[in-house]
Amino acid sequence: MTAKQRVIRVSTEQPTYAVTVLGTEISIDVNGFIPRGATSFDVRGTSGLRVYVIYNPKLVTKPIGAVRWPLNSEVEVIVASNDPSSVVNDNKVRVSYYGPTGETLIANAWLYLTCMAISLDADTSRTGVVESTANNKTKWTWGPHGEGAILLVNCDRDGPSSGNLDNAYPSVRSYEDLQDMSLMILSTQGPAGVFDSHKLLLHISMFDAGKVRVFHVNGNTSLSSYEHVLGSDKLSYAVKRSDGKARHSFFVEGLAFPDADFAGLVSLNATLLEQPSQDLPATPVFTDTVVFRVAPWLMTPNTLKPVEMFVCSIVRGQNTNQKFLEAIKILAKEANCKLTICPEVENRGDRWIQDEMEFGYVEAPHKSFPVVFDSPRNRGLKEFPFKMILGPDFGYVTREPKNGRISSLDSFGNLDISPPVTVKGKEYPLGRILIGSSFPGSGTRRMAKVVRDFLYAQKVQSPVELYSDWLTVGHVDEFLTFVPAPDRKGFRLLLASPLACLKLFKEKQKEGYGGAALFEGLGRVGRITLDEILADEYLRSDSRYVQSCIDWNRNILKRELGLSERDIVDIPQLFTLEHSSATALFPDMVNMLVLGKRLGIPKPFGPIIHGRCCLEEEVCRLLEPLGLTCTFIDDFFSYHVLSGEVHCGTNVCREPFSFHWWNILP
């Protein structure tokens, strides 16, 4: 599709010479230098050109017979080339001026045109292949029929293992590094003589320059031949002239994820400049532009297949976790999931690996790789994500508050995501991020603004804020999780429920088991009978309060995730209030590990009835019909008494979605 490019003025006093670009049009100003006595004109072009006249039929009458157009501002001559020129000035346009009778030729004006083919191209069709036929490269559109190129933040480390992220260096460090970049091709075709008075410039705006880096392949394909040509300190690059048909390959890497101050769109431009003399500034003739969108960081829900699980080993001190580790090893083997154990020399006594990081990924049509998001909590595991997870095809990103102020809500046990949902007809095929926050009008703890801004800026997993500040630790994984299901929406939302727990205990009491007790056989922990629990007015009051907090979130989740009560399973759980905030009385069963259909659930040490824990029996009754296998893991002294559970002490990297994020209609 052609588009009007510029106006060229012609004169009867001397020929006019111009360069045009294939696929564009020029408008010839025939009224600028009208010879004396002329009242009409006609126009002819050589066979390589398309010449036609645009006019306003309300003001101008189209000539009949001999084509003589009136010299009128409502008449416009348009010229476009059919093919690139083979030599300079091989196309001609003649404008002939006539007197009042239309028979007397007064003068001719000549225009000599040279046509160049110039195209800046990327994978705007999102097929993984760069095509030179794209029409709309200057706009980026969403959806399955959308167009626009995609750029990955080159945040892995394919180079030396002791280095920084690949995009921290203004050089190509390995051939694998190139695979994380997006190919962009600048093609030219036409006579080399054009570049005696013209030059071709690749350039970027100062506002976009800090977000990308561009390398040009010069000469051979050795790593040293990849020249850094655009970036924060390089706003333009003069492409070296070449004879005839040329194809320049560029590789573009992202330096920054979308964020509060960056919408994610970047424009790269190729401009043909006319510079007939070194003493005069150059003027633009033609610009081709490609718009890239930087791929967002994407989270993965429990319903996606686990690839690798991470857990810490704690061997020193009173609360070692070796028994816990043995149970995790068995579960990982049964789930056919790779297990990586972070030794104490690396975790420095910090067992809360869920709080330290969140696994996600980035995706472009040509490449995808996992990316770990490192939380700003900065405790013993602070160095682990960067030192031990960042590597070839495994990226890293973090956000740190400038003032250094963080709270427990900045740990990533307070960050979760739903499976795909549809809400009032709007689809969220990549799920919705869940963030724990403070209740409206109360509390001061909130996730750090830089982290929240980052999550919101990714755009495709529209966050939902919940109320978690009522908890002592304050994490959403203390009262909710998602498990896969074979029916309905493909999952169930599990919510901790004090009322469901009290109801269960009352039923067991009526059956005559009021003397059955929590924490039987734990030794160091005093047993509490069902009769004592149900007679405790403070516990009942605490339970009503906690249930009201969970119900507040229940309503938000139903509204924002499009859920009904049939999509929710209430898991019996009691909490107690300490200094106006809640802590799980017994191991918090919703704080579980989900590995496909296998669940690693904190062993609750509930009342033993007929040789079986009634809490475990109830959870199995609720979840096993969904095809899930429940394994109860003893985390009491290794995690529970330290205010955490199985989910807090594990982390899982999962397969990416099969749905491509760019097909979303946000």
Short mmCIF file of N, CA and C in Angstrom, two decimals, residues 96-235:
data_model
loop_
_atom_site.label_atom_id
_atom_site.label_comp_id
_atom_site.label_asym_id
_atom_site.label_seq_id
_atom_site.Cartn_x
_atom_site.Cartn_y
_atom_site.Cartn_z
N SER A 96 3.84 19.56 -19.21
CA SER A 96 3.75 20.49 -20.34
C SER A 96 2.69 21.54 -20.04
N TYR A 97 3.09 22.82 -20.22
CA TYR A 97 2.17 23.93 -19.96
C TYR A 97 1.64 24.49 -21.28
N TYR A 98 0.32 24.80 -21.31
CA TYR A 98 -0.33 25.27 -22.53
C TYR A 98 -1.06 26.59 -22.28
N GLY A 99 -1.27 27.30 -23.41
CA GLY A 99 -1.98 28.58 -23.35
C GLY A 99 -3.49 28.39 -23.28
N PRO A 100 -4.26 29.48 -23.41
CA PRO A 100 -5.72 29.45 -23.23
C PRO A 100 -6.44 28.50 -24.17
N THR A 101 -5.92 28.33 -25.39
CA THR A 101 -6.63 27.45 -26.33
C THR A 101 -6.35 25.98 -26.06
N GLY A 102 -5.31 25.72 -25.28
CA GLY A 102 -4.94 24.34 -25.00
C GLY A 102 -4.16 23.70 -26.10
N GLU A 103 -3.84 24.48 -27.17
CA GLU A 103 -3.11 23.93 -28.30
C GLU A 103 -1.66 24.38 -28.32
N THR A 104 -1.40 25.54 -27.79
CA THR A 104 -0.06 26.12 -27.87
C THR A 104 0.79 25.70 -26.67
N LEU A 105 1.87 24.95 -26.93
CA LEU A 105 2.80 24.56 -25.88
C LEU A 105 3.67 25.74 -25.52
N ILE A 106 3.65 26.11 -24.28
CA ILE A 106 4.45 27.25 -23.83
C ILE A 106 5.82 26.79 -23.31
N ALA A 107 5.81 25.71 -22.46
CA ALA A 107 7.10 25.24 -21.90
C ALA A 107 6.89 23.86 -21.28
N ASN A 108 8.03 23.17 -21.12
CA ASN A 108 8.04 21.88 -20.43
C ASN A 108 8.86 21.98 -19.14
N ALA A 109 8.42 21.25 -18.13
CA ALA A 109 9.21 21.09 -16.90
C ALA A 109 9.54 19.61 -16.76
N TRP A 110 10.83 19.32 -16.47
CA TRP A 110 11.27 17.93 -16.39
C TRP A 110 11.64 17.56 -14.95
N LEU A 111 11.19 16.35 -14.58
CA LEU A 111 11.55 15.78 -13.27
C LEU A 111 12.21 14.43 -13.50
N TYR A 112 13.45 14.29 -13.02
CA TYR A 112 14.18 13.03 -13.13
C TYR A 112 14.13 12.33 -11.76
N LEU A 113 13.63 11.10 -11.77
CA LEU A 113 13.45 10.37 -10.51
C LEU A 113 14.32 9.11 -10.47
N THR A 114 14.87 8.87 -9.29
CA THR A 114 15.57 7.61 -9.01
C THR A 114 14.82 6.93 -7.87
N CYS A 115 14.45 5.70 -8.08
CA CYS A 115 13.66 4.99 -7.06
C CYS A 115 14.53 3.99 -6.30
N MET A 116 14.47 4.11 -4.98
CA MET A 116 15.14 3.16 -4.09
C MET A 116 14.09 2.30 -3.39
N ALA A 117 14.43 1.06 -3.14
CA ALA A 117 13.60 0.22 -2.26
C ALA A 117 14.29 0.19 -0.90
N ILE A 118 13.61 0.66 0.12
CA ILE A 118 14.16 0.69 1.48
C ILE A 118 13.10 0.14 2.43
N SER A 119 13.47 -0.84 3.24
CA SER A 119 12.50 -1.43 4.15
C SER A 119 13.19 -1.88 5.44
N LEU A 120 12.64 -1.44 6.56
CA LEU A 120 13.11 -1.88 7.87
C LEU A 120 12.08 -2.88 8.39
N ASP A 121 12.50 -4.11 8.64
CA ASP A 121 11.54 -5.18 8.93
C ASP A 121 11.93 -5.98 10.16
N ALA A 122 10.91 -6.45 10.85
CA ALA A 122 11.07 -7.37 11.97
C ALA A 122 9.93 -8.38 11.88
N ASP A 123 9.83 -9.22 12.87
CA ASP A 123 8.78 -10.23 12.87
C ASP A 123 7.47 -9.61 13.34
N THR A 124 6.89 -8.75 12.50
CA THR A 124 5.66 -8.07 12.88
C THR A 124 4.43 -8.97 12.77
N SER A 125 4.54 -10.07 12.05
CA SER A 125 3.41 -11.00 11.94
C SER A 125 3.42 -12.04 13.05
N ARG A 126 4.49 -12.05 13.88
CA ARG A 126 4.60 -12.92 15.05
C ARG A 126 4.59 -14.41 14.68
N THR A 127 5.30 -14.72 13.61
CA THR A 127 5.41 -16.11 13.17
C THR A 127 6.78 -16.69 13.48
N GLY A 128 7.69 -15.87 13.98
CA GLY A 128 9.06 -16.31 14.21
C GLY A 128 9.96 -16.06 13.02
N VAL A 129 9.40 -15.45 11.95
CA VAL A 129 10.16 -15.19 10.73
C VAL A 129 10.01 -13.72 10.36
N VAL A 130 11.11 -13.07 9.96
CA VAL A 130 11.06 -11.68 9.52
C VAL A 130 10.55 -11.64 8.09
N GLU A 131 9.47 -10.88 7.88
CA GLU A 131 8.90 -10.76 6.55
C GLU A 131 9.01 -9.32 6.07
N SER A 132 9.22 -9.17 4.76
CA SER A 132 9.39 -7.82 4.20
C SER A 132 8.12 -7.29 3.58
N THR A 133 6.99 -7.98 3.82
CA THR A 133 5.74 -7.57 3.18
C THR A 133 4.77 -6.91 4.15
N ALA A 134 5.20 -6.67 5.38
CA ALA A 134 4.30 -6.09 6.38
C ALA A 134 3.92 -4.67 5.97
N ASN A 135 2.63 -4.36 6.12
CA ASN A 135 2.14 -3.04 5.75
C ASN A 135 2.12 -2.07 6.93
N ASN A 136 1.73 -2.57 8.08
CA ASN A 136 1.55 -1.70 9.23
C ASN A 136 2.57 -2.04 10.30
N LYS A 137 3.71 -1.39 10.23
CA LYS A 137 4.78 -1.66 11.19
C LYS A 137 4.87 -0.61 12.27
N THR A 138 4.15 0.49 12.10
CA THR A 138 4.29 1.63 13.01
C THR A 138 3.29 1.58 14.16
N LYS A 139 2.40 0.59 14.16
CA LYS A 139 1.45 0.44 15.25
C LYS A 139 1.55 -0.98 15.79
N TRP A 140 1.35 -1.11 17.10
CA TRP A 140 1.38 -2.42 17.73
C TRP A 140 -0.03 -2.74 18.22
N THR A 141 -0.61 -3.83 17.74
CA THR A 141 -1.98 -4.16 18.10
C THR A 141 -2.06 -5.53 18.77
N TRP A 142 -3.00 -5.65 19.70
CA TRP A 142 -3.21 -6.88 20.46
C TRP A 142 -4.16 -7.81 19.70
N GLY A 143 -4.20 -9.06 20.17
CA GLY A 143 -5.19 -10.00 19.69
C GLY A 143 -4.64 -10.98 18.68
N PRO A 144 -5.41 -12.04 18.39
CA PRO A 144 -4.95 -13.08 17.46
C PRO A 144 -4.72 -12.57 16.04
N HIS A 145 -5.31 -11.44 15.70
CA HIS A 145 -5.08 -10.86 14.37
C HIS A 145 -4.22 -9.60 14.47
N GLY A 146 -3.61 -9.38 15.62
CA GLY A 146 -2.79 -8.20 15.82
C GLY A 146 -1.47 -8.28 15.09
N GLU A 147 -0.81 -7.14 15.00
CA GLU A 147 0.49 -7.06 14.34
C GLU A 147 1.44 -6.26 15.22
N GLY A 148 2.71 -6.55 15.07
CA GLY A 148 3.72 -5.80 15.80
C GLY A 148 4.81 -6.72 16.31
N ALA A 149 6.03 -6.23 16.28
CA ALA A 149 7.19 -7.04 16.67
C ALA A 149 7.30 -7.11 18.19
N ILE A 150 7.99 -8.15 18.66
CA ILE A 150 8.13 -8.42 20.10
C ILE A 150 9.61 -8.53 20.44
N LEU A 151 9.92 -8.00 21.60
CA LEU A 151 11.31 -7.90 22.06
C LEU A 151 11.42 -8.52 23.44
N LEU A 152 12.42 -9.35 23.65
CA LEU A 152 12.67 -9.92 24.97
C LEU A 152 13.67 -9.06 25.74
N VAL A 153 13.44 -8.93 27.04
CA VAL A 153 14.49 -8.37 27.89
C VAL A 153 15.56 -9.45 28.01
N ASN A 154 16.75 -9.14 27.58
CA ASN A 154 17.84 -10.12 27.55
C ASN A 154 18.43 -10.25 28.96
N CYS A 155 17.64 -10.86 29.85
CA CYS A 155 17.98 -10.84 31.28
C CYS A 155 18.52 -12.16 31.78
N ASP A 156 18.91 -13.06 30.87
CA ASP A 156 19.56 -14.28 31.33
C ASP A 156 21.08 -14.08 31.28
N ARG A 157 21.83 -15.16 31.44
CA ARG A 157 23.30 -15.03 31.41
C ARG A 157 23.85 -16.21 30.61
N ASP A 158 24.02 -15.97 29.29
CA ASP A 158 24.59 -16.99 28.42
C ASP A 158 26.11 -16.91 28.39
N GLY A 159 26.65 -15.80 28.86
CA GLY A 159 28.09 -15.61 28.88
C GLY A 159 28.73 -16.27 30.08
N PRO A 160 29.92 -15.82 30.47
CA PRO A 160 30.63 -16.41 31.62
C PRO A 160 29.76 -16.44 32.87
N SER A 161 29.85 -17.53 33.64
CA SER A 161 28.97 -17.76 34.78
C SER A 161 29.15 -16.75 35.91
N SER A 162 30.26 -16.07 35.92
CA SER A 162 30.52 -15.10 36.99
C SER A 162 30.04 -13.70 36.63
N GLY A 163 29.43 -13.55 35.45
CA GLY A 163 29.07 -12.22 35.00
C GLY A 163 27.70 -11.77 35.43
N ASN A 164 27.30 -10.63 34.91
CA ASN A 164 26.01 -10.02 35.18
C ASN A 164 25.00 -10.53 34.15
N LEU A 165 23.82 -9.92 34.10
CA LEU A 165 22.87 -10.22 33.04
C LEU A 165 23.51 -9.91 31.69
N ASP A 166 23.09 -10.63 30.66
CA ASP A 166 23.68 -10.41 29.34
C ASP A 166 23.50 -8.97 28.86
N ASN A 167 22.35 -8.36 29.17
CA ASN A 167 22.11 -7.01 28.66
C ASN A 167 22.82 -5.93 29.46
N ALA A 168 23.64 -6.34 30.43
CA ALA A 168 24.44 -5.36 31.16
C ALA A 168 25.70 -4.99 30.38
N TYR A 169 25.95 -5.71 29.29
CA TYR A 169 27.19 -5.51 28.52
C TYR A 169 26.86 -5.00 27.12
N PRO A 170 27.59 -3.99 26.64
CA PRO A 170 27.35 -3.46 25.28
C PRO A 170 28.05 -4.28 24.21
N SER A 171 27.96 -5.59 24.33
CA SER A 171 28.61 -6.47 23.36
C SER A 171 27.86 -7.79 23.33
N VAL A 172 28.05 -8.54 22.25
CA VAL A 172 27.49 -9.88 22.15
C VAL A 172 28.51 -10.84 22.73
N ARG A 173 28.12 -11.54 23.80
CA ARG A 173 29.09 -12.34 24.55
C ARG A 173 29.14 -13.79 24.11
N SER A 174 28.10 -14.24 23.40
CA SER A 174 28.08 -15.62 22.93
C SER A 174 27.06 -15.73 21.80
N TYR A 175 27.17 -16.80 21.04
CA TYR A 175 26.18 -17.00 19.97
C TYR A 175 24.81 -17.32 20.56
N GLU A 176 24.79 -17.95 21.75
CA GLU A 176 23.52 -18.20 22.42
C GLU A 176 22.85 -16.89 22.81
N ASP A 177 23.65 -15.89 23.11
CA ASP A 177 23.13 -14.57 23.46
C ASP A 177 22.27 -14.00 22.34
N LEU A 178 22.66 -14.25 21.10
CA LEU A 178 21.91 -13.74 19.94
C LEU A 178 20.50 -14.32 19.86
N GLN A 179 20.33 -15.55 20.35
CA GLN A 179 19.02 -16.19 20.27
C GLN A 179 17.98 -15.48 21.12
N ASP A 180 18.43 -14.72 22.11
CA ASP A 180 17.51 -13.98 22.98
C ASP A 180 17.13 -12.63 22.40
N MET A 181 17.74 -12.27 21.28
CA MET A 181 17.49 -10.98 20.66
C MET A 181 16.53 -11.14 19.49
N SER A 182 15.93 -10.04 19.07
CA SER A 182 15.02 -10.04 17.93
C SER A 182 15.75 -9.55 16.69
N LEU A 183 15.62 -10.31 15.61
CA LEU A 183 16.27 -9.95 14.36
C LEU A 183 15.49 -8.81 13.68
N MET A 184 16.23 -7.83 13.19
CA MET A 184 15.66 -6.73 12.41
C MET A 184 16.51 -6.58 11.16
N ILE A 185 15.87 -6.45 10.01
CA ILE A 185 16.59 -6.42 8.74
C ILE A 185 16.29 -5.11 8.02
N LEU A 186 17.35 -4.44 7.60
CA LEU A 186 17.24 -3.24 6.77
C LEU A 186 17.65 -3.62 5.35
N SER A 187 16.70 -3.55 4.44
CA SER A 187 16.96 -3.94 3.05
C SER A 187 16.96 -2.70 2.16
N THR A 188 17.91 -2.65 1.24
CA THR A 188 17.95 -1.56 0.25
C THR A 188 18.18 -2.15 -1.13
N GLN A 189 17.60 -1.51 -2.13
CA GLN A 189 17.84 -1.90 -3.52
C GLN A 189 17.74 -0.66 -4.38
N GLY A 190 18.74 -0.46 -5.23
CA GLY A 190 18.78 0.70 -6.11
C GLY A 190 20.22 1.03 -6.45
N PRO A 191 20.42 2.01 -7.30
CA PRO A 191 21.79 2.35 -7.74
C PRO A 191 22.61 2.93 -6.61
N ALA A 192 23.87 2.49 -6.53
CA ALA A 192 24.76 2.96 -5.47
C ALA A 192 25.03 4.45 -5.58
N GLY A 193 24.88 5.01 -6.76
CA GLY A 193 25.16 6.43 -6.94
C GLY A 193 24.25 7.33 -6.12
N VAL A 194 23.12 6.81 -5.68
CA VAL A 194 22.22 7.61 -4.83
C VAL A 194 22.97 8.10 -3.59
N PHE A 195 23.88 7.28 -3.10
CA PHE A 195 24.55 7.61 -1.85
C PHE A 195 25.69 8.60 -2.02
N ASP A 196 25.86 9.10 -3.24
CA ASP A 196 26.78 10.23 -3.42
C ASP A 196 26.19 11.50 -2.80
N SER A 197 24.86 11.57 -2.76
CA SER A 197 24.21 12.76 -2.21
C SER A 197 23.18 12.42 -1.13
N HIS A 198 23.14 11.15 -0.73
CA HIS A 198 22.19 10.72 0.30
C HIS A 198 22.90 9.79 1.29
N LYS A 199 22.34 9.66 2.46
CA LYS A 199 22.84 8.68 3.41
C LYS A 199 21.67 8.05 4.15
N LEU A 200 21.90 6.85 4.66
CA LEU A 200 20.87 6.08 5.35
C LEU A 200 21.22 6.01 6.83
N LEU A 201 20.26 6.40 7.66
CA LEU A 201 20.50 6.51 9.10
C LEU A 201 19.54 5.62 9.86
N LEU A 202 20.07 4.77 10.74
CA LEU A 202 19.25 4.04 11.70
C LEU A 202 19.26 4.85 12.99
N HIS A 203 18.08 5.09 13.57
CA HIS A 203 18.07 5.97 14.74
C HIS A 203 16.93 5.64 15.69
N ILE A 204 17.03 6.17 16.89
CA ILE A 204 16.07 5.93 17.97
C ILE A 204 15.92 7.21 18.76
N SER A 205 14.75 7.41 19.36
CA SER A 205 14.55 8.63 20.14
C SER A 205 15.28 8.51 21.48
N MET A 206 15.59 9.65 22.06
CA MET A 206 16.29 9.66 23.34
C MET A 206 15.42 9.05 24.44
N PHE A 207 14.11 9.03 24.25
CA PHE A 207 13.21 8.48 25.26
C PHE A 207 13.21 6.95 25.24
N ASP A 208 13.47 6.38 24.06
CA ASP A 208 13.49 4.92 23.93
C ASP A 208 14.88 4.33 24.05
N ALA A 209 15.89 5.15 23.93
CA ALA A 209 17.26 4.65 23.79
C ALA A 209 17.73 3.84 25.00
N GLY A 210 17.24 4.18 26.19
CA GLY A 210 17.68 3.44 27.37
C GLY A 210 16.97 2.11 27.55
N LYS A 211 16.04 1.80 26.68
CA LYS A 211 15.24 0.58 26.83
C LYS A 211 15.72 -0.56 25.93
N VAL A 212 16.55 -0.25 24.92
CA VAL A 212 17.01 -1.27 23.99
C VAL A 212 18.47 -1.06 23.64
N ARG A 213 19.04 -2.09 23.06
CA ARG A 213 20.38 -1.99 22.49
C ARG A 213 20.35 -2.74 21.16
N VAL A 214 21.02 -2.17 20.15
CA VAL A 214 21.00 -2.75 18.80
C VAL A 214 22.42 -3.04 18.36
N PHE A 215 22.60 -4.25 17.80
CA PHE A 215 23.90 -4.66 17.26
C PHE A 215 23.77 -4.87 15.75
N HIS A 216 24.82 -4.49 15.02
CA HIS A 216 24.86 -4.64 13.56
C HIS A 216 25.93 -5.65 13.21
N VAL A 217 25.56 -6.57 12.32
CA VAL A 217 26.53 -7.57 11.87
C VAL A 217 27.39 -6.95 10.79
N ASN A 218 28.64 -6.73 11.09
CA ASN A 218 29.57 -6.16 10.12
C ASN A 218 30.54 -7.23 9.65
N GLY A 219 30.55 -7.50 8.38
CA GLY A 219 31.51 -8.45 7.83
C GLY A 219 31.13 -9.87 8.17
N ASN A 220 32.06 -10.62 8.77
CA ASN A 220 31.81 -12.03 9.05
C ASN A 220 30.93 -12.17 10.29
N THR A 221 30.71 -13.40 10.70
CA THR A 221 29.79 -13.66 11.82
C THR A 221 30.52 -13.98 13.12
N SER A 222 31.79 -13.59 13.24
CA SER A 222 32.48 -13.76 14.51
C SER A 222 31.88 -12.82 15.53
N LEU A 223 31.99 -13.14 16.81
CA LEU A 223 31.37 -12.32 17.86
C LEU A 223 31.87 -10.88 17.81
N SER A 224 33.12 -10.71 17.44
CA SER A 224 33.69 -9.36 17.42
C SER A 224 33.10 -8.51 16.30
N SER A 225 32.43 -9.15 15.33
CA SER A 225 31.88 -8.38 14.21
C SER A 225 30.51 -7.78 14.52
N TYR A 226 29.94 -8.12 15.67
CA TYR A 226 28.65 -7.55 16.06
C TYR A 226 28.89 -6.22 16.75
N GLU A 227 28.63 -5.16 16.00
CA GLU A 227 28.93 -3.80 16.50
C GLU A 227 27.72 -3.21 17.22
N HIS A 228 27.96 -2.67 18.38
CA HIS A 228 26.91 -1.97 19.13
C HIS A 228 26.67 -0.62 18.46
N VAL A 229 25.45 -0.44 17.87
CA VAL A 229 25.22 0.76 17.07
C VAL A 229 24.15 1.68 17.64
N LEU A 230 23.22 1.16 18.44
CA LEU A 230 22.19 2.00 19.06
C LEU A 230 22.02 1.62 20.51
N GLY A 231 21.73 2.63 21.32
CA GLY A 231 21.51 2.41 22.75
C GLY A 231 21.47 3.73 23.46
N SER A 232 21.60 3.70 24.78
CA SER A 232 21.44 4.92 25.56
C SER A 232 22.46 5.99 25.21
N ASP A 233 23.65 5.59 24.76
CA ASP A 233 24.67 6.58 24.40
C ASP A 233 24.87 6.68 22.88
N LYS A 234 24.02 6.00 22.13
CA LYS A 234 24.12 6.00 20.67
C LYS A 234 22.71 6.15 20.10
N LEU A 235 22.37 7.35 19.66
CA LEU A 235 21.02 7.61 19.17
C LEU A 235 20.87 7.40 17.68
#
